[in-house]
mmCIF file of C-alpha atoms in Angstrom:
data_model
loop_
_atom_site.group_PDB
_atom_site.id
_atom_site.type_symbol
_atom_site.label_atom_id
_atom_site.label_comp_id
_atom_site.label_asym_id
_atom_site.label_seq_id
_atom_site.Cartn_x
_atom_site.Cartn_y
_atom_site.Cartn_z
ATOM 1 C CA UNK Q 328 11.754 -7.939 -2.016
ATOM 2 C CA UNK Q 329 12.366 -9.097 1.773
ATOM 3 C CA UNK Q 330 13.139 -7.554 4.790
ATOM 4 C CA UNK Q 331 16.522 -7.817 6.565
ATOM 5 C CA UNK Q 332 16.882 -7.507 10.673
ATOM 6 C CA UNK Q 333 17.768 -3.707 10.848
ATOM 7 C CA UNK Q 334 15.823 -2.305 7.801
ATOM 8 C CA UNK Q 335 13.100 0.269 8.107
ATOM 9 C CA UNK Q 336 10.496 -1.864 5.797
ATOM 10 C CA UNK Q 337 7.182 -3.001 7.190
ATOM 11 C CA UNK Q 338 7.046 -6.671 6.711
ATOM 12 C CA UNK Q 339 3.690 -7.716 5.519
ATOM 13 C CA UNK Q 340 2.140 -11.453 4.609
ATOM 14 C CA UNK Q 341 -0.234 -12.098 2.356
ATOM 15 C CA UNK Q 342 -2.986 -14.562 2.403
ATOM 16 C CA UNK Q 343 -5.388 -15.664 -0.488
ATOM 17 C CA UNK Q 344 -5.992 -18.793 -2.433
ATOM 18 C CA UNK Q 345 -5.533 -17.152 -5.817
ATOM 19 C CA UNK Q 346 -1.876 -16.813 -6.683
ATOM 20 C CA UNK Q 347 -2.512 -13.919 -9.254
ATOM 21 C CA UNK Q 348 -4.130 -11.555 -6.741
ATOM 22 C CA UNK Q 349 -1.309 -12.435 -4.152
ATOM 23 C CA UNK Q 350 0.874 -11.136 -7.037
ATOM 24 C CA UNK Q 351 -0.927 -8.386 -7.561
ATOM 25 C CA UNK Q 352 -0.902 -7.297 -3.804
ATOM 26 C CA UNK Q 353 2.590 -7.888 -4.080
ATOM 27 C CA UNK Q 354 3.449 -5.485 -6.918
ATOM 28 C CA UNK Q 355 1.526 -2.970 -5.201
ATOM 29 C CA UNK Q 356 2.917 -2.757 -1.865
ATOM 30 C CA UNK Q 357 6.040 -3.398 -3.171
ATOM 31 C CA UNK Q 358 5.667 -0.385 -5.553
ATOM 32 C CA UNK Q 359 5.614 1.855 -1.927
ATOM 33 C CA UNK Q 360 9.514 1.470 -1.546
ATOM 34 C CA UNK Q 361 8.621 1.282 2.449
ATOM 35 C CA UNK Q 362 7.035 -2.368 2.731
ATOM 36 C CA UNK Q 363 8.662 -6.089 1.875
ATOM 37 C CA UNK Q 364 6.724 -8.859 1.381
ATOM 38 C CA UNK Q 365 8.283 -11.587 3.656
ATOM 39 C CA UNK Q 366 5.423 -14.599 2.805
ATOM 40 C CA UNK Q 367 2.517 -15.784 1.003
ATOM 41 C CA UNK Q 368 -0.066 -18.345 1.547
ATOM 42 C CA UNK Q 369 -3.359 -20.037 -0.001
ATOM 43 C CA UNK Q 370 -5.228 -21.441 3.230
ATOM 44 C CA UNK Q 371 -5.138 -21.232 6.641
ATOM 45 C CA UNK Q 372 -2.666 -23.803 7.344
ATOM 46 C CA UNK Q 373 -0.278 -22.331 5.351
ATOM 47 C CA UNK Q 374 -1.472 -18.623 7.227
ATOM 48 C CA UNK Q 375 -0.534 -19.935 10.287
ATOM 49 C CA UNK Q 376 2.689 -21.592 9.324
ATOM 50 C CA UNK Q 377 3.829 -18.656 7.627
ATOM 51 C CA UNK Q 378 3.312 -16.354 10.739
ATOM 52 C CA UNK Q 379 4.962 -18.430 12.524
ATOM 53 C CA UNK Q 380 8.168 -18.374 10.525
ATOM 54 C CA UNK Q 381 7.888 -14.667 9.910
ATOM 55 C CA UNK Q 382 6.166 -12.766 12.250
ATOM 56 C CA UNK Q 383 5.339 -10.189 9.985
ATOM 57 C CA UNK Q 384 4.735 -6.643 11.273
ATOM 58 C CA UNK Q 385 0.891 -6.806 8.819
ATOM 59 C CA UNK Q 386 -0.818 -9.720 8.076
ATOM 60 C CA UNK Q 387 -3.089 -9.504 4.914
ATOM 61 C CA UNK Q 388 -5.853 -12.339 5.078
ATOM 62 C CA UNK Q 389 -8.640 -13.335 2.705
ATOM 63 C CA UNK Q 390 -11.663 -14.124 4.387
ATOM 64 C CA UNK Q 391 -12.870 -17.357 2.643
ATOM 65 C CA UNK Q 392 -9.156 -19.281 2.634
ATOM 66 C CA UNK Q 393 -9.664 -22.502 2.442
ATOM 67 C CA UNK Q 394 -9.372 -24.112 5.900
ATOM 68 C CA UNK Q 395 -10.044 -23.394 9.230
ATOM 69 C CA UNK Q 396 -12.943 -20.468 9.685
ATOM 70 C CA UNK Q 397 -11.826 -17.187 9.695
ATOM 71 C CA UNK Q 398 -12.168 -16.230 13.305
ATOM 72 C CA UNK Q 399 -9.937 -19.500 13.995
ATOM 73 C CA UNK Q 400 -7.612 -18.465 12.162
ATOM 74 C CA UNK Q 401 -7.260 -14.768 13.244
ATOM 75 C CA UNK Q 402 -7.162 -16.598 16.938
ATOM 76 C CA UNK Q 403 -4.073 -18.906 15.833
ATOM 77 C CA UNK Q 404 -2.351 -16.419 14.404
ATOM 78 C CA UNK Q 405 -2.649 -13.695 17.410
ATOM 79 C CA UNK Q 406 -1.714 -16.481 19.980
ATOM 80 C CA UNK Q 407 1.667 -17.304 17.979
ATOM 81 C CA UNK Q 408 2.699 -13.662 16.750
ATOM 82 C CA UNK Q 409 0.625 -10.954 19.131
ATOM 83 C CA UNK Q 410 2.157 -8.309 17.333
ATOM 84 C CA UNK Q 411 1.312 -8.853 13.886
ATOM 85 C CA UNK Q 412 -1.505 -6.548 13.156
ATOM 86 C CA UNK Q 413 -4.326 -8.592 10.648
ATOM 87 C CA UNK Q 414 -6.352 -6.608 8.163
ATOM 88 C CA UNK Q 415 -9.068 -8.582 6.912
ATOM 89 C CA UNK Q 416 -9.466 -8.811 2.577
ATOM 90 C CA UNK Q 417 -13.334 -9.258 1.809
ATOM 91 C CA UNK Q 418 -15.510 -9.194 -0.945
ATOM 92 C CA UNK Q 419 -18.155 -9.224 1.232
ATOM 93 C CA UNK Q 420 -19.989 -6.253 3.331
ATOM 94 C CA UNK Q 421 -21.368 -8.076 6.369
ATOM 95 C CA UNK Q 422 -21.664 -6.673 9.491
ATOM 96 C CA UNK Q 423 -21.970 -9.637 11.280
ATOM 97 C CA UNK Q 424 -18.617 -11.116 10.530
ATOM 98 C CA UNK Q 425 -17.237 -7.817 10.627
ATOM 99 C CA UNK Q 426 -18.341 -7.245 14.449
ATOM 100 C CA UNK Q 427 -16.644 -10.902 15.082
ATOM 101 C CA UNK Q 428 -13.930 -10.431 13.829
ATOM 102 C CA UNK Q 429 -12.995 -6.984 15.740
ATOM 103 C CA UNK Q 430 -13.983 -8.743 18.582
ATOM 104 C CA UNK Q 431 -11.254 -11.183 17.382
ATOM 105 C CA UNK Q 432 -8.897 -8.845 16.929
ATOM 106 C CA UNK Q 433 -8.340 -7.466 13.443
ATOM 107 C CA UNK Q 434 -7.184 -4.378 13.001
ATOM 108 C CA UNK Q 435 -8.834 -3.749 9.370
ATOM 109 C CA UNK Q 436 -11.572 -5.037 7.259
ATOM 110 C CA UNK Q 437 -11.158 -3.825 3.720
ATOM 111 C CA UNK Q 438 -13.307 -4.240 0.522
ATOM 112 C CA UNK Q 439 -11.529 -6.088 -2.578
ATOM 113 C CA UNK Q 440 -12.732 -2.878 -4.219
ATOM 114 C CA UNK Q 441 -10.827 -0.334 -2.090
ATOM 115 C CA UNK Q 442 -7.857 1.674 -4.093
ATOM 116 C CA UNK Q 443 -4.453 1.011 -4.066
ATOM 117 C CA UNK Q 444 -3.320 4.163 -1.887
ATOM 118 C CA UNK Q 445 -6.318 3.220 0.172
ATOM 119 C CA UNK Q 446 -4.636 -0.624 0.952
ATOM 120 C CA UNK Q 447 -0.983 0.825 1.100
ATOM 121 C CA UNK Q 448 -2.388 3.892 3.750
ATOM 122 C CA UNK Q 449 -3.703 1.187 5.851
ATOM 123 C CA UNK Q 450 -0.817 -0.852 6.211
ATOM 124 C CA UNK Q 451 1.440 1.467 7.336
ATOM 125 C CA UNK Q 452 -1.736 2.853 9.529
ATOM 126 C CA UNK Q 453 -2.261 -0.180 11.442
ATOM 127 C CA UNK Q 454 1.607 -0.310 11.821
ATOM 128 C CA UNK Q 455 2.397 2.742 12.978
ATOM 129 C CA UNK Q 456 -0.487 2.994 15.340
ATOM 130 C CA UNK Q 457 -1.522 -0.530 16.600
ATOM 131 C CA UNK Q 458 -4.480 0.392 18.518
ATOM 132 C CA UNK Q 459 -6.097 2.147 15.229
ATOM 133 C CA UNK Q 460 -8.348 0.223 13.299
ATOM 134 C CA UNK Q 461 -9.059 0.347 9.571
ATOM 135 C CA UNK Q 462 -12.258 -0.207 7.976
ATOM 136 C CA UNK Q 463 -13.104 0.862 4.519
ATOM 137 C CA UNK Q 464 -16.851 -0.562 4.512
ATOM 138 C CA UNK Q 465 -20.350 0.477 3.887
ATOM 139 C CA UNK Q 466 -22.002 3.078 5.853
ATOM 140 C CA UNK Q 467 -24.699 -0.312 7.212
ATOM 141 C CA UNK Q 468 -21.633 -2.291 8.771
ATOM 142 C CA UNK Q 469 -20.338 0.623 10.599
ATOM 143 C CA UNK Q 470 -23.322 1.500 11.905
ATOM 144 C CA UNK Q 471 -24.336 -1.505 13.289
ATOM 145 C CA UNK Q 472 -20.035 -1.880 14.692
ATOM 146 C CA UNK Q 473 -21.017 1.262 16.416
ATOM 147 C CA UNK Q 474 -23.638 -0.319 17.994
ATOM 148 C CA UNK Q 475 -22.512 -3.512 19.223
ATOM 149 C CA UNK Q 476 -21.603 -3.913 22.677
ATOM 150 C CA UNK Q 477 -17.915 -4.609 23.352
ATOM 151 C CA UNK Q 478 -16.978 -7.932 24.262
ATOM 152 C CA UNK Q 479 -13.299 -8.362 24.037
ATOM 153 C CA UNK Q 480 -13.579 -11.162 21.600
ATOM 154 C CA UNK Q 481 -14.126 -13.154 24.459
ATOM 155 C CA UNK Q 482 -16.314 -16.401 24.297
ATOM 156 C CA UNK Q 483 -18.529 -17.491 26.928
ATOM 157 C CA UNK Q 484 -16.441 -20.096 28.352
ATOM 158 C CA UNK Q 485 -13.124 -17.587 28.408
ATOM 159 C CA UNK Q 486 -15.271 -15.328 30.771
ATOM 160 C CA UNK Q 487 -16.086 -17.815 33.243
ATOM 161 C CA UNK Q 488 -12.822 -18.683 33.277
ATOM 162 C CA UNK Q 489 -12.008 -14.874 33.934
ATOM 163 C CA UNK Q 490 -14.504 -14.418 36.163
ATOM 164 C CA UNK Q 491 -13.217 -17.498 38.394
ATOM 165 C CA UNK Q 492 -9.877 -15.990 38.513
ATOM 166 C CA UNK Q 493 -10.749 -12.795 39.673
ATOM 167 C CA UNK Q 494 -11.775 -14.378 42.655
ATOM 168 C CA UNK Q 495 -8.022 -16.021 43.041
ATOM 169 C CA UNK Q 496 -9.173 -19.137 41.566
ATOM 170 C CA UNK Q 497 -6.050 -21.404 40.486
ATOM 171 C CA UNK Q 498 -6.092 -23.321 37.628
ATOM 172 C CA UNK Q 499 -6.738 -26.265 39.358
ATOM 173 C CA UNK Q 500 -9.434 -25.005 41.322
ATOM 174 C CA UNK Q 501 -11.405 -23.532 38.229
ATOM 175 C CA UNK Q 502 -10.941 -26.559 36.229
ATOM 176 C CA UNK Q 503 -12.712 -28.330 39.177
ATOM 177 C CA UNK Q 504 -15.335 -25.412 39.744
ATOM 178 C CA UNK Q 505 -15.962 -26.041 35.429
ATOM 179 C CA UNK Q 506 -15.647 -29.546 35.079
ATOM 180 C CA UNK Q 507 -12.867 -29.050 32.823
ATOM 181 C CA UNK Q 508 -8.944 -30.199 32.527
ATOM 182 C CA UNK Q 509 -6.242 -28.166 34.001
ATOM 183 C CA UNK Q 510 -4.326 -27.442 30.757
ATOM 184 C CA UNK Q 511 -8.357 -26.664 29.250
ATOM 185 C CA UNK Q 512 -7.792 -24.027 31.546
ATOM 186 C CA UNK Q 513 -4.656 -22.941 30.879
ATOM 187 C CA UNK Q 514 -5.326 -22.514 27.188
ATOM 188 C CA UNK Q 515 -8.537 -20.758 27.829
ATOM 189 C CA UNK Q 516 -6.194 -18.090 29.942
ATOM 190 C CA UNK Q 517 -3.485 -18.028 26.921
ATOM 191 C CA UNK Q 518 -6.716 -16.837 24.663
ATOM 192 C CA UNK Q 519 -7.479 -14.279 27.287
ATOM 193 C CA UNK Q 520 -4.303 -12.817 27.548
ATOM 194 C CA UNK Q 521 -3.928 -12.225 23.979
ATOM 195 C CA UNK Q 522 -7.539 -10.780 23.331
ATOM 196 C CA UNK Q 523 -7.250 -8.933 25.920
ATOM 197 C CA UNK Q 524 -3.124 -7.872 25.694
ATOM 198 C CA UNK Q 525 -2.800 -8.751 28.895
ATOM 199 C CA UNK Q 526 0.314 -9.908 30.944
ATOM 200 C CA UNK Q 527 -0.566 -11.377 33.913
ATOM 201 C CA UNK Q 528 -4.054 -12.548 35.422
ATOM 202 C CA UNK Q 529 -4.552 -9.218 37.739
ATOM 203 C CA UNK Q 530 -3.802 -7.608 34.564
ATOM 204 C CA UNK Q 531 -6.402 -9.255 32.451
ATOM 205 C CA UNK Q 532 -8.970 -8.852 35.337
ATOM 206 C CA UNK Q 533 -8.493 -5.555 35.384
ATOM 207 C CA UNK Q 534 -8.501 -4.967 31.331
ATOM 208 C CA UNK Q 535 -11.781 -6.891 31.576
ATOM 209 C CA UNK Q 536 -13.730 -4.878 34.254
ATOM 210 C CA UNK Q 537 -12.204 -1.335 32.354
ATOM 211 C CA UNK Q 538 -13.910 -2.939 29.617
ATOM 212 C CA UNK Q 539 -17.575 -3.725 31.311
ATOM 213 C CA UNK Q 540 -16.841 -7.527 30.442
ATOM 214 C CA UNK Q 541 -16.471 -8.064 34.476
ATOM 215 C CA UNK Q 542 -18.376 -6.369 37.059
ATOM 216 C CA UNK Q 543 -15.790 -5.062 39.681
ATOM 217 C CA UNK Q 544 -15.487 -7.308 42.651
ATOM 218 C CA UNK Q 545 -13.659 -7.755 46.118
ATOM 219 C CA UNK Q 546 -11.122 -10.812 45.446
ATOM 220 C CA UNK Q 547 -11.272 -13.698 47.896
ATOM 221 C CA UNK Q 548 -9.096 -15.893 48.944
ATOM 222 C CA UNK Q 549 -9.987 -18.902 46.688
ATOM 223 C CA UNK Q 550 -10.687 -22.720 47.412
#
């Protein structure tokens, strides 16, 4: 099954280096009547290339694909389809990685072991709501999410780089200020925008301070 432009299913991609439980994800959503599967792949490559080609509405990603880390890859494919909302496939219950990769941007983090109606409700949860998040994980992990201080996925070097242009930096002047290239700068403000679904520069300065990731500040005039 694959979606059409103009039909009501919810276009989902699937990620995992073993063909038979792509199939089996396949046959399961499927089964729903309400979600197509527009494209599979077995590393992160492949992730990336698919999303590209399909921006599906759900992304369903392994977390040990061959390739690329899984953070990367979550990055890459946010930057080239913002929309497509990832939920994270694990057999592994780490709250580590799990607090990364919500401050990279997933949407879900399931368990291998989670039931069918459990991976189907979560689909269509993250895609009818896309600021909900998902997580069907052990009581440890969520506890110590709870915990963790936001940080809006944002590295260290991405907040300088904020924190330089809320003071009306250009990119010119804050690849000076940082010792780095213009277009190092510009990519490190791409990133922010899309961590922080932002649309301008005021707008991610403003995203970041609602979020305690910048203290509030008086903007100068730059340079």
């Amino acid at each position: 099954m694959t979606t059409t432009p103009g039909s009501a299913l919810i276009s989902v991609g699937i990620v995992d280096d073993h063909a038979l439980f792509r199939e089996g994800l396949r046959e399961i959503l499927e089964a729903g009547g309400d979600i197509g599967i527009v494209g599979e792949a077995g590393d992160s490559a492949g992730a990336v290339a698919m999303v590209g080609a399909t921006k599906p509405d759900v992304l369903l990603l392994d977390v040990e694909i061959p390739g690329d880390e899984v953070t990367e890859t979550v990055g890459k494919v946010r930057r080239i389809s913002p929309e497509t909302q990832i939920i994270i496939l694990s057999m592994y219950d780490g709250p580590q990685l799990l607090t990364r990769l919500l401050a990279a941007g997933i949407r879900g983090y399931l368990l291998k072991s989670v039931h069918r109606h459990e991976l189907i409700a979560a689909v269509k949860s993250v895609h009818e709501d896309p600021s909900r998040v998902v997580l069907a994980v052990s009581r440890h992990s969520l506890a110590h999410v709870e915990s963790a201080p936001p940080s809006g996925g944002l590295s260290e070097k991405e907040l300088e780089v904020l924190q330089l242009a809320a003071q009306a930096l250009s990119n010119a002047q804050i690849a000076r200020r940082l010792g780095l290239a213009e277009a190092t700068v510009k990519r490190h403000m791409r990133n922010i925008f899309v961590k922080l679904n932002a649309v301008s520069r005021i707008d991610a300065v403003n995203k970041a301070v609602a979020a305690s990731l910048l203290a509030p500040q008086s903007r100068s005039e730059g340079e």
